[in-house]
PDB file of C-alpha atoms and ligand atoms in Angstrom:
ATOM      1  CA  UNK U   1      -7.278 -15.880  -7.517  1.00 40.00           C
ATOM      2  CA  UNK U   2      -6.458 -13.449  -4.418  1.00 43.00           C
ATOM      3  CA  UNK U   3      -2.561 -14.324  -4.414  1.00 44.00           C
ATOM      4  CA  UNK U   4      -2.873 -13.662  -8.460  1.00 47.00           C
ATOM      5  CA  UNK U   5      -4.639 -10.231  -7.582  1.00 49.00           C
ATOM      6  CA  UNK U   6      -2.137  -9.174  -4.957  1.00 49.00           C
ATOM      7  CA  UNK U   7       1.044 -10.136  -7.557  1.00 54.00           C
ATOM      8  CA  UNK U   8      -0.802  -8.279 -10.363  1.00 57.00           C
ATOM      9  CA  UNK U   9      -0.527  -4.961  -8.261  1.00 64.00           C
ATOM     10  CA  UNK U  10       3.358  -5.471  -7.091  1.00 76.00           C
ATOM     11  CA  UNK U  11       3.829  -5.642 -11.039  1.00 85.00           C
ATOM     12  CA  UNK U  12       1.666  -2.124 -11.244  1.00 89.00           C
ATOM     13  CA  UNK U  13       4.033  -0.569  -8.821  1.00 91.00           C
ATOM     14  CA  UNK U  14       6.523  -1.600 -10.695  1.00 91.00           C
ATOM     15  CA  UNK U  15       5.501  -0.919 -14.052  1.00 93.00           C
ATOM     16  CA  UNK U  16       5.018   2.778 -12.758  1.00 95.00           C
ATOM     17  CA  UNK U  17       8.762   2.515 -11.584  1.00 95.00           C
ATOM     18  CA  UNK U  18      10.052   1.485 -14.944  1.00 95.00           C
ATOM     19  CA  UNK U  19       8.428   3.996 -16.984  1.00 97.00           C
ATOM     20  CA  UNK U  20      10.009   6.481 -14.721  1.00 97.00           C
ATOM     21  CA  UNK U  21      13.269   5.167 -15.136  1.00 96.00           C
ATOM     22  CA  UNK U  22      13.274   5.610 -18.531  1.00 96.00           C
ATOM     23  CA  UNK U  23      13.492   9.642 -18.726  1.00 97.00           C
ATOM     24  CA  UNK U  24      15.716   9.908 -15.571  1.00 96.00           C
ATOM     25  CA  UNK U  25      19.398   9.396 -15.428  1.00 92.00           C
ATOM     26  CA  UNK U  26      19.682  10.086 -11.692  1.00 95.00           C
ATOM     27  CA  UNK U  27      18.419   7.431  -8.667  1.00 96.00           C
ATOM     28  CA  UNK U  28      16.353   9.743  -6.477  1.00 98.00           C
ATOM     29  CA  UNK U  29      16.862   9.456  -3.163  1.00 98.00           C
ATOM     30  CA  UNK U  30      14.589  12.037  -1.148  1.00 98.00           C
ATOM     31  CA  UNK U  31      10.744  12.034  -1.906  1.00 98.00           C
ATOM     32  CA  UNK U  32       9.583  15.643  -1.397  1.00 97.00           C
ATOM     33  CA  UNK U  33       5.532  15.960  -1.381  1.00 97.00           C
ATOM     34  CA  UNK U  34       4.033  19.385  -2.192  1.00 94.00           C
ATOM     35  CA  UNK U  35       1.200  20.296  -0.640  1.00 89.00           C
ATOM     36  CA  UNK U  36      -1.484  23.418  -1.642  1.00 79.00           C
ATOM     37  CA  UNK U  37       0.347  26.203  -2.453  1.00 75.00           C
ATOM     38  CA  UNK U  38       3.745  24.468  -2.029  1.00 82.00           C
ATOM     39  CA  UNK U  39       4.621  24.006  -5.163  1.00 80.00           C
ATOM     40  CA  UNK U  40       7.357  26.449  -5.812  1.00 85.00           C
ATOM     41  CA  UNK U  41      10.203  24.092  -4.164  1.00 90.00           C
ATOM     42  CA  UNK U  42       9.504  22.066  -8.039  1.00 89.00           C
ATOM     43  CA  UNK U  43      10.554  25.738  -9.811  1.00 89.00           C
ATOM     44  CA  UNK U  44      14.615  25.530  -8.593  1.00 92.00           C
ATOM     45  CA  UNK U  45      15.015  21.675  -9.069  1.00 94.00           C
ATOM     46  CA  UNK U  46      18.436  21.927 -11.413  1.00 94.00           C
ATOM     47  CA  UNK U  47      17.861  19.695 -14.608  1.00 93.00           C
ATOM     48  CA  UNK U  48      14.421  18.884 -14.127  1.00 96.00           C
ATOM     49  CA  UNK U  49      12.884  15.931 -15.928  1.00 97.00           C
ATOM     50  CA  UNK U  50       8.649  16.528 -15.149  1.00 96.00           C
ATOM     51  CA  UNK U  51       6.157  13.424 -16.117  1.00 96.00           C
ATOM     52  CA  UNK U  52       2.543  13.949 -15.728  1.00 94.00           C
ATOM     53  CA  UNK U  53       0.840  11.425 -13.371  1.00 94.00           C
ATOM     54  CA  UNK U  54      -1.429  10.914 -16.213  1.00 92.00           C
ATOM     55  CA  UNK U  55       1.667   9.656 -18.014  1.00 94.00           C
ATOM     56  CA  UNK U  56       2.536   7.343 -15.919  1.00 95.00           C
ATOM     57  CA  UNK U  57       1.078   3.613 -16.370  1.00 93.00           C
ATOM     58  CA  UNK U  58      -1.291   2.694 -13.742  1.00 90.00           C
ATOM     59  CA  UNK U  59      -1.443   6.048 -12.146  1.00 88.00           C
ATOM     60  CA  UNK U  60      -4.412   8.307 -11.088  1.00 83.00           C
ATOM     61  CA  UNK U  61      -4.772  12.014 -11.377  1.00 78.00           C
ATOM     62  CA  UNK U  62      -5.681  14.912  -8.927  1.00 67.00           C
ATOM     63  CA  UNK U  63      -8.095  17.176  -9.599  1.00 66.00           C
ATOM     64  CA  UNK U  64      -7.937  19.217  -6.522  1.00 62.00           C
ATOM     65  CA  UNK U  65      -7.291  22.809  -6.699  1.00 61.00           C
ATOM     66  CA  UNK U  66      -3.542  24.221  -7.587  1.00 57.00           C
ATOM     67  CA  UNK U  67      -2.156  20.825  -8.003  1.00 59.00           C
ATOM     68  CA  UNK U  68      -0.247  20.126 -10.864  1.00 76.00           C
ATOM     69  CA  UNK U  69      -0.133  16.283 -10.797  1.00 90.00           C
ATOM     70  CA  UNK U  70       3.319  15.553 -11.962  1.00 94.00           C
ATOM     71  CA  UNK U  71       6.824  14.530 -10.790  1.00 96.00           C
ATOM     72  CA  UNK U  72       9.716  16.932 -11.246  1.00 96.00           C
ATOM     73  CA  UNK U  73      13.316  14.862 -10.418  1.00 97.00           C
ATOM     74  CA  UNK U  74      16.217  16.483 -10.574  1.00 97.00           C
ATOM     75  CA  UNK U  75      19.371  17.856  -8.040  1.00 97.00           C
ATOM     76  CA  UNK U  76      18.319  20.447  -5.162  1.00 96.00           C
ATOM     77  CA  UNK U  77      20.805  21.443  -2.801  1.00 95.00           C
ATOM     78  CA  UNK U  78      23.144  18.490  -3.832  1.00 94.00           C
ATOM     79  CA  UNK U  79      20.556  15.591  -3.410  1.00 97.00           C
ATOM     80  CA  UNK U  80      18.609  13.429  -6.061  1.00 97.00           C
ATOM     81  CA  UNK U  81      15.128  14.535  -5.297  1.00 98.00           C
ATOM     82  CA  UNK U  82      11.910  13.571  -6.978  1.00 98.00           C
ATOM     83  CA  UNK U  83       8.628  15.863  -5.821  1.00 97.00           C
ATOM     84  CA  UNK U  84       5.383  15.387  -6.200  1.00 95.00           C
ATOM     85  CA  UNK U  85       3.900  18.716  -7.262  1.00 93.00           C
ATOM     86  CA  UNK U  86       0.569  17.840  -6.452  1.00 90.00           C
ATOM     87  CA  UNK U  87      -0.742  14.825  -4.364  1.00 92.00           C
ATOM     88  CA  UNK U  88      -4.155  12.211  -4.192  1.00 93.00           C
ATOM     89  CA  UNK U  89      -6.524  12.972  -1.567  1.00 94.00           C
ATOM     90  CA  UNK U  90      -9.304  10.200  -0.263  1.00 96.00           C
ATOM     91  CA  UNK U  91     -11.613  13.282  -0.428  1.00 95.00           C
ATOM     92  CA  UNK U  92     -11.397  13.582  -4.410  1.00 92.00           C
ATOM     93  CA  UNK U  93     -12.586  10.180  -4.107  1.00 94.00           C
ATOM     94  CA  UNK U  94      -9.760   7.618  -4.147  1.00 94.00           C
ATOM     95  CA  UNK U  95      -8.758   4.677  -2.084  1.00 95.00           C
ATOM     96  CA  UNK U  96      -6.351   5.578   0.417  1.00 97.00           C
ATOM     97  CA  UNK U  97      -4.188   2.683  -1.529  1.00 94.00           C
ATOM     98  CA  UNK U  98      -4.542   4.429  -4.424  1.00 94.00           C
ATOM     99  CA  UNK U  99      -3.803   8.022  -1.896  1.00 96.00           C
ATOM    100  CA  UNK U 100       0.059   5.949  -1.651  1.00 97.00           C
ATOM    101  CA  UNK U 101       0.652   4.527  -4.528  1.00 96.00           C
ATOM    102  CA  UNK U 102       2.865   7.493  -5.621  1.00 97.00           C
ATOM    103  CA  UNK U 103       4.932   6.819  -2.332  1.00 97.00           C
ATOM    104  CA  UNK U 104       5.388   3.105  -3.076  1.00 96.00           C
ATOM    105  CA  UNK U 105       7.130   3.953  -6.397  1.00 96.00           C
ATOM    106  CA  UNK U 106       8.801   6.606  -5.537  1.00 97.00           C
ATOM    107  CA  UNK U 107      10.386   3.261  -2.905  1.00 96.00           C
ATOM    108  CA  UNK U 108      10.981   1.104  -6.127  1.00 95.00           C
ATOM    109  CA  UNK U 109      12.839   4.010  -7.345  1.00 96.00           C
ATOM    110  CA  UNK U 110      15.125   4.142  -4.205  1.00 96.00           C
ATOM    111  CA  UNK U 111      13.692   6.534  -2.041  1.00 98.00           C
ATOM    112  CA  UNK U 112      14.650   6.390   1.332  1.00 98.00           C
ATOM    113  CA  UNK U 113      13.436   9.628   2.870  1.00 98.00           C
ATOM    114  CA  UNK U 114       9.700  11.381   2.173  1.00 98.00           C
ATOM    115  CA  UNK U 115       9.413  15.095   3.229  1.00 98.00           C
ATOM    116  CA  UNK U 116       5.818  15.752   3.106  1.00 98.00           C
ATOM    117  CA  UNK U 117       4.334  19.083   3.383  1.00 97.00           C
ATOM    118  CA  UNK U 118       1.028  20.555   3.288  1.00 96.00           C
ATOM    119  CA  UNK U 119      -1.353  23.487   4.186  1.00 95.00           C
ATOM    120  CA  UNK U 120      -3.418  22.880   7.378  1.00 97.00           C
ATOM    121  CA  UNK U 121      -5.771  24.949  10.007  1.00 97.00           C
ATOM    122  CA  UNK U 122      -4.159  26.032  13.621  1.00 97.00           C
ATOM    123  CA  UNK U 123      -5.789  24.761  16.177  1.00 98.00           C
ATOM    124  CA  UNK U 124      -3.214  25.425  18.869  1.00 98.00           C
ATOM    125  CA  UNK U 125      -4.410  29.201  20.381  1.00 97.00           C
ATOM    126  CA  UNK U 126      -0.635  30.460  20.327  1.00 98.00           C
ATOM    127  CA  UNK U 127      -0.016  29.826  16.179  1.00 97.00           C
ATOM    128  CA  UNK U 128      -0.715  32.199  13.716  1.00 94.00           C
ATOM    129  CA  UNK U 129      -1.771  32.173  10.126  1.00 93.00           C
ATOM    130  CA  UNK U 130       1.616  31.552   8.002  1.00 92.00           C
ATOM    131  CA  UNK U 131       3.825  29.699  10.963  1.00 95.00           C
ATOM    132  CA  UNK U 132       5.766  26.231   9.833  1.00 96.00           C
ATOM    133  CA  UNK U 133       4.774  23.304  12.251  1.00 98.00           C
ATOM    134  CA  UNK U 134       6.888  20.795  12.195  1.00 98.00           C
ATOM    135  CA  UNK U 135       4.597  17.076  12.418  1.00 98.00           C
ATOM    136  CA  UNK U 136       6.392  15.530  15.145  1.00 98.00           C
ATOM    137  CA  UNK U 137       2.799  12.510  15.621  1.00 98.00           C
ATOM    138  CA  UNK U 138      -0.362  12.400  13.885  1.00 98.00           C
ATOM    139  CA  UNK U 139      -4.125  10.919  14.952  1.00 98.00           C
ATOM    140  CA  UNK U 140      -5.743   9.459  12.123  1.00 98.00           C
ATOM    141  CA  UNK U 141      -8.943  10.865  12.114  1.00 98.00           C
ATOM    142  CA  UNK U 142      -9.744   9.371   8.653  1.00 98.00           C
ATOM    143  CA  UNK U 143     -11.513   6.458   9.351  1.00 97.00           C
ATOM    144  CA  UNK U 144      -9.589   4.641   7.208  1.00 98.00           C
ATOM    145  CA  UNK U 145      -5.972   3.355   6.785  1.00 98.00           C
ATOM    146  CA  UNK U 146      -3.892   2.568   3.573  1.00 98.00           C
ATOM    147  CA  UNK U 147      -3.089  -0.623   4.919  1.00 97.00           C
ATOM    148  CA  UNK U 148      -6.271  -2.057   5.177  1.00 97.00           C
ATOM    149  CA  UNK U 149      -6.136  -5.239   2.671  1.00 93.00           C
ATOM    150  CA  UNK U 150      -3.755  -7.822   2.348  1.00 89.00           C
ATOM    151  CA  UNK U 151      -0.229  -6.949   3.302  1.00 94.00           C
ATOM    152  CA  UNK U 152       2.313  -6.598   0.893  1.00 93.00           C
ATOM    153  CA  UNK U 153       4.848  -8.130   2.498  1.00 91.00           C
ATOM    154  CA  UNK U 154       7.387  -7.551   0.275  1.00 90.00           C
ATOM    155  CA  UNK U 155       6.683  -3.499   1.132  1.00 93.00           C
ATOM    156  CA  UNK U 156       6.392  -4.161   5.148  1.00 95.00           C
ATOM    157  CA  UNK U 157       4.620  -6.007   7.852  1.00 96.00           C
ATOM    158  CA  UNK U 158       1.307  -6.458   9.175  1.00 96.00           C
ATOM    159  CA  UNK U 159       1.240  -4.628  11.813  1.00 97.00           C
ATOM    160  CA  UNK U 160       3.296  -1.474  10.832  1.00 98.00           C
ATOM    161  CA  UNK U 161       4.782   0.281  14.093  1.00 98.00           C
ATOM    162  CA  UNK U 162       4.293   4.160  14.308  1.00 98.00           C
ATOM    163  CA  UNK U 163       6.009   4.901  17.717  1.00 98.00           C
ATOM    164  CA  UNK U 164       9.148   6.400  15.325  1.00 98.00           C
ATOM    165  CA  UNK U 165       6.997   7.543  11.941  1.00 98.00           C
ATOM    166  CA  UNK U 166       8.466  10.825  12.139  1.00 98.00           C
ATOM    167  CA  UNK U 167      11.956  10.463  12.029  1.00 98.00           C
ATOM    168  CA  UNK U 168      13.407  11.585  15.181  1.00 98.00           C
ATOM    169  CA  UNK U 169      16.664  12.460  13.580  1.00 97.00           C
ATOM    170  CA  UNK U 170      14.911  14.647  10.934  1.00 98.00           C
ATOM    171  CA  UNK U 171      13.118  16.258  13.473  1.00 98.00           C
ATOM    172  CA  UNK U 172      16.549  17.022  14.884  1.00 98.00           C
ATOM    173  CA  UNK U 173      17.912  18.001  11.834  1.00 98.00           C
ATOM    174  CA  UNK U 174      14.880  20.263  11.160  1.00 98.00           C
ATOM    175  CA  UNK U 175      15.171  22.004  14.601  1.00 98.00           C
ATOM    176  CA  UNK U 176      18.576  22.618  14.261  1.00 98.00           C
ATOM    177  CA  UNK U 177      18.786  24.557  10.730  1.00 98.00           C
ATOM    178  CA  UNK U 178      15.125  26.179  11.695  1.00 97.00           C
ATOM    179  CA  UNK U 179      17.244  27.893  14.517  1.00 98.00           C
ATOM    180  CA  UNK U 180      20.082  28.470  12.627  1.00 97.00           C
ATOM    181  CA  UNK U 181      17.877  30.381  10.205  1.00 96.00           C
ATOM    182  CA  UNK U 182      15.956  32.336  13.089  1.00 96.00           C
ATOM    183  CA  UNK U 183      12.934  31.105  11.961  1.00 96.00           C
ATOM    184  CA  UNK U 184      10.416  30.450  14.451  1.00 96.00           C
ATOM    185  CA  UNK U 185       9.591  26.763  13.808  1.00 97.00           C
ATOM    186  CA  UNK U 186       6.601  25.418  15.696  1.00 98.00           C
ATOM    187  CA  UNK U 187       5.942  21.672  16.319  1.00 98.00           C
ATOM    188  CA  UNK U 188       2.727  19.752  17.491  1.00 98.00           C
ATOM    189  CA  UNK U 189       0.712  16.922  16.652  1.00 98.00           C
ATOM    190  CA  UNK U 190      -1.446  17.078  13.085  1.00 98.00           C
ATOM    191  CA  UNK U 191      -4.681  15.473  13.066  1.00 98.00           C
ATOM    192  CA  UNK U 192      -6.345  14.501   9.504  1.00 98.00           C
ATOM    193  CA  UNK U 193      -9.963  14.703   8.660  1.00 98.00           C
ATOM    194  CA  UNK U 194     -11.593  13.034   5.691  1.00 98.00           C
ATOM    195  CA  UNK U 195     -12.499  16.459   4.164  1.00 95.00           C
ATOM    196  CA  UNK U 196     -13.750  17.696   1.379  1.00 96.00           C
ATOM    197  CA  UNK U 197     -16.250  20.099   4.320  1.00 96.00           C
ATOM    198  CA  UNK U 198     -13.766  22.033   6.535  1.00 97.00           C
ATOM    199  CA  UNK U 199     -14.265  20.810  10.341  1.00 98.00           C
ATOM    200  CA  UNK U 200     -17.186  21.996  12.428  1.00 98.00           C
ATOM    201  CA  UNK U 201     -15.961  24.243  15.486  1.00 98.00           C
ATOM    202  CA  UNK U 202     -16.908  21.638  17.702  1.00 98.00           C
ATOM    203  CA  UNK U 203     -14.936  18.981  15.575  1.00 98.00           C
ATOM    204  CA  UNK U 204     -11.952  21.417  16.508  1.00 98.00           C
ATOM    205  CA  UNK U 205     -12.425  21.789  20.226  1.00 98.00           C
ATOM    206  CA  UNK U 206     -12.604  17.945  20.797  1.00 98.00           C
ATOM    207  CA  UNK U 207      -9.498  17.541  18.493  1.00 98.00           C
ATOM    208  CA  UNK U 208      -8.010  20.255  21.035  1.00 98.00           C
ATOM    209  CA  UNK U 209      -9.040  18.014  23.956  1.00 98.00           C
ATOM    210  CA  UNK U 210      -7.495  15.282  21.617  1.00 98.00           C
ATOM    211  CA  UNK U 211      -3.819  16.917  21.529  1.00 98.00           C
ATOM    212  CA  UNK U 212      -4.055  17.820  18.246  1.00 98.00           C
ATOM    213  CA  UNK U 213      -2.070  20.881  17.105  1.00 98.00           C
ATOM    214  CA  UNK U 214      -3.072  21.343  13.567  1.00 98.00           C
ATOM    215  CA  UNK U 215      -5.625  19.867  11.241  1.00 98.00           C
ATOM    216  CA  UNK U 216      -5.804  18.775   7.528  1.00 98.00           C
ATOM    217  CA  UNK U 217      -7.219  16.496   5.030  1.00 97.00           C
ATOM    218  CA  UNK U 218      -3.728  14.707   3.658  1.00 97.00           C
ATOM    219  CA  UNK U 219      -0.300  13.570   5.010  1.00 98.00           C
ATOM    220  CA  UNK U 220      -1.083  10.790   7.067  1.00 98.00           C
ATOM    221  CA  UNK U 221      -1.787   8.219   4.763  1.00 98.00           C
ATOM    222  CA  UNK U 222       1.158   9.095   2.825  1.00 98.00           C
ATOM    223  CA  UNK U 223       3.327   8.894   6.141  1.00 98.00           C
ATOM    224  CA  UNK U 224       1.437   5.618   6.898  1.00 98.00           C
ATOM    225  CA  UNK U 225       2.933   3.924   3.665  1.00 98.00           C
ATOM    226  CA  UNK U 226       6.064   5.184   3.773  1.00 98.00           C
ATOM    227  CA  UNK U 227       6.966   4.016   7.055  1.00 98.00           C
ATOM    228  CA  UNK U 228       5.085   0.692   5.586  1.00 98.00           C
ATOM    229  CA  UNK U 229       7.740   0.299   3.105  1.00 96.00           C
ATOM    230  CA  UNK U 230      11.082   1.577   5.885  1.00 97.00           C
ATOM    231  CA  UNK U 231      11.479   5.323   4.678  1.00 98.00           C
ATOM    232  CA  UNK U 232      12.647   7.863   7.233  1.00 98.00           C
ATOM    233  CA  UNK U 233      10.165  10.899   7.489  1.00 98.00           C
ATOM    234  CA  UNK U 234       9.678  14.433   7.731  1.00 98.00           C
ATOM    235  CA  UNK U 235       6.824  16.784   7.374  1.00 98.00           C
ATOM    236  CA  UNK U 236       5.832  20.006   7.922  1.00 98.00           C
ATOM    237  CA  UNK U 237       2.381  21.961   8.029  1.00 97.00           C
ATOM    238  CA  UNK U 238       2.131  25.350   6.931  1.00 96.00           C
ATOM    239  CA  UNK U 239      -0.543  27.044   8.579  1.00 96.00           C
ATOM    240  CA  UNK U 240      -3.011  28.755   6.341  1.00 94.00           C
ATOM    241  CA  UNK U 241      -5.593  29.218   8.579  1.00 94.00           C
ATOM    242  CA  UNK U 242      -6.850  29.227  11.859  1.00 96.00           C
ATOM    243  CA  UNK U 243      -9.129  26.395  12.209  1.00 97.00           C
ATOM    244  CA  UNK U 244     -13.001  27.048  12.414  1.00 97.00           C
ATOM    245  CA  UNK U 245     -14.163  28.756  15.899  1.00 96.00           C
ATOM    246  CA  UNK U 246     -10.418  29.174  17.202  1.00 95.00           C
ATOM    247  CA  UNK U 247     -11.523  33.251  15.893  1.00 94.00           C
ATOM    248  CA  UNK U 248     -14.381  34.237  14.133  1.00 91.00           C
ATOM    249  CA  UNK U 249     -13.732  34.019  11.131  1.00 90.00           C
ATOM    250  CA  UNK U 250     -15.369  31.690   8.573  1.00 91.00           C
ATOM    251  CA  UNK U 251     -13.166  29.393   6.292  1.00 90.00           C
ATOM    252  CA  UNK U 252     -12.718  30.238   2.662  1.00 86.00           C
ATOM    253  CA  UNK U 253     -11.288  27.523   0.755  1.00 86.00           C
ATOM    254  CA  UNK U 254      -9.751  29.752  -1.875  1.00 87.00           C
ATOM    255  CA  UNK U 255      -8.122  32.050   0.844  1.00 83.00           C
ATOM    256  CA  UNK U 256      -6.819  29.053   2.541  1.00 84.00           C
ATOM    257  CA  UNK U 257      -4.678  28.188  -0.840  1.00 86.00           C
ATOM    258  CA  UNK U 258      -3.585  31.683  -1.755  1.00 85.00           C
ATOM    259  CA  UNK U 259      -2.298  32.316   1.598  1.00 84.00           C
ATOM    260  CA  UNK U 260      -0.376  28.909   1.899  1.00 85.00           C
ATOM    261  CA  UNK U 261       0.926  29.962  -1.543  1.00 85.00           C
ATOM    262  CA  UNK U 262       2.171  33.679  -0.403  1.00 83.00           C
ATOM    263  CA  UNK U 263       3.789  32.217   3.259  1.00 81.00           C
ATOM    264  CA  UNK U 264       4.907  29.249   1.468  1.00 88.00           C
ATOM    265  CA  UNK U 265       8.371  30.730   0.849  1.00 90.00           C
ATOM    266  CA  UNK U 266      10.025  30.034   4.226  1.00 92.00           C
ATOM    267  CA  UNK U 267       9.256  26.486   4.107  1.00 93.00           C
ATOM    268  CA  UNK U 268      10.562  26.332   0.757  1.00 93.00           C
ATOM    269  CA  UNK U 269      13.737  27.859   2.268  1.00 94.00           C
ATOM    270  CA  UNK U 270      13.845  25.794   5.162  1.00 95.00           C
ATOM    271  CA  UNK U 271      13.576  22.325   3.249  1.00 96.00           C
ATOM    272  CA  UNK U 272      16.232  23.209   1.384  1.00 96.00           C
ATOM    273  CA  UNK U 273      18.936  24.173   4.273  1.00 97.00           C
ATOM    274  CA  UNK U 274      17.587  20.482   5.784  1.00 97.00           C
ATOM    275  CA  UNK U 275      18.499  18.871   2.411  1.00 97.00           C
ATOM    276  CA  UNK U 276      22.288  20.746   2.245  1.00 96.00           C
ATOM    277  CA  UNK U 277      22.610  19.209   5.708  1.00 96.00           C
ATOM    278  CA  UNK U 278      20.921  16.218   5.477  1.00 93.00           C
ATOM    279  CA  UNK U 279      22.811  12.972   4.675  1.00 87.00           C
TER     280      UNK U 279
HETATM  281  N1  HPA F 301      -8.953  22.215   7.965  1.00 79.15           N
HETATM  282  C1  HPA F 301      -8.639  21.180   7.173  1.00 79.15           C
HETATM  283  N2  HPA F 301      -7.762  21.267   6.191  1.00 79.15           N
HETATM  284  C2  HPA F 301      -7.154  22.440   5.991  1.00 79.15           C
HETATM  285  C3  HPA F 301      -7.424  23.562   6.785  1.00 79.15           C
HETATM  286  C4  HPA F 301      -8.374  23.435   7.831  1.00 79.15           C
HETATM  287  O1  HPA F 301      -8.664  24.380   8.577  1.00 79.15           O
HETATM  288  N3  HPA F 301      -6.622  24.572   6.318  1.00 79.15           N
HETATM  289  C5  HPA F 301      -5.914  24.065   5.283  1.00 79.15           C
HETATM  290  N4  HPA F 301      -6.221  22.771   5.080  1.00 79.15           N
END
């Protein structure tokens, strides 16, 4: 009955996969996620083909603010991409294996590098509201993993090592065109909260004391599964915010979004001088 179970949702993953196939031409290699605000990479994609998630067999929807919930794939700065403009979060109320799913067909359809961005809170006293960090470790502050279950051993192992999640060549990569664009790229260690509630001040200080850079409610989950399944990784935070107590200032949700939206730009730029250099 389990084993059944467990081959019934290989076949889902798969099923997603194939419906895909049918409206692209193209085998997309580089799995871009947009995060709030982000979605404007999508817009330049030459020869987009865009499926709504709620298309797709088997899939779930978002229904968190200013995400779309579709796939764009098309060519961007010479590469087969396919973004997700718009992810899951576990705070709307999904599994975290339902949070990845999206990354483990974007595998079946030959993926082999996941960029993931999204908007997060500073917590590190010398960043400012609308710098790029670049993730270079995470602390899964969820209290949860995607992997919980039975493995999928066709996907990965067990007992998935982290130690190299974030690509260190990427990061190289990253560093390198960041500089070469004068744009003053900051790096650090994101730490993800459940969410939906913002983090108390004193949830921020003992991240601080934690080594935590930035903080945000998506990301690793996604970078859990894709290392799962033997992508290469890169991801970026934009910082929207200052996290709560680092000023005075109280979080607005809806501020947080439109500023990740209007400093979003630079990121945007920055992906896409990784992806002419990138191969
Ligand atoms: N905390 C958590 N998630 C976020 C924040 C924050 O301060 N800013 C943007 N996403």
């Amino acid at each position: 009955m389990r084993i059944k179970q467990i081959i019934g949702e290989i076949v889902m993953f798969t099923e997603s996969a194939e419906y895909i196939k049918k409206y692209i031409n193209i085998e997309p290699e580089i799995g871009i996620i947009l995060g709030s605000g982000l979605g404007g990479i999508a817009d330049v994609i030459e020869n987009p083909v865009m499926i709504n998630y709620k298309d797709i067999p088997n899939f779930k929807t978002s229904t968190a603010p200013d995400h779309l919930g579709r796939f764009v794939i098309g060519r961007l700065a010479g590469k087969n991409v396919i973004c997700m403009q718009g992810r899951l979060h576990y705070y709307e109320g999904y599994s975290l294996e339902d949070v990845v799913y999206p990354v483990r067909v974007m595998k079946l359809l030959g993926v082999k590098t996941l960029i993931a961005t999204n908007a997060a809170g500073g917590i590190n006293e010398s960043f400012n509201s609308g710098d790029i960090m670049l993730i270079k470790d995470h602390i899964n502050f969820m209290g949860n993993n995607p992997l919980i279950g039975k493995n999928y051993d066709e996907l990965g192992p067990r007992f998935q090592d982290m130690t190299y999640a974030y690509t260190p060549k990427l990061i190289y990569l990253a560093e390198q065109c960041a500089e070469k664009m004068s744009i003053n790229l900051k790096s650090g260690v994101y730490i993800a909260f459940s969410g939906p509630s913002f983090e108390t001040p004193a949830e921020i200080r003992t991240s601080r004391i934690l080594g935590a850079d930035a903080v945000g409610m998506s990301t690793v989950p996604e970078v859990i599964a894709a290392a799962h399944c033997g992508m290469q990784v890169l991801a970026f935070s934009l910082i929207a915010n200052m996290a709560a107590g680092v000023t005075d200032k109280a979080l607005d949700g809806e501020e947080v979004i439109r500023i990740a939206q209007e400093k979003g730009k630079i990121l945007q730029q920055l992906i896409i001088e990784i992806l002419n250099n990138y191969n």
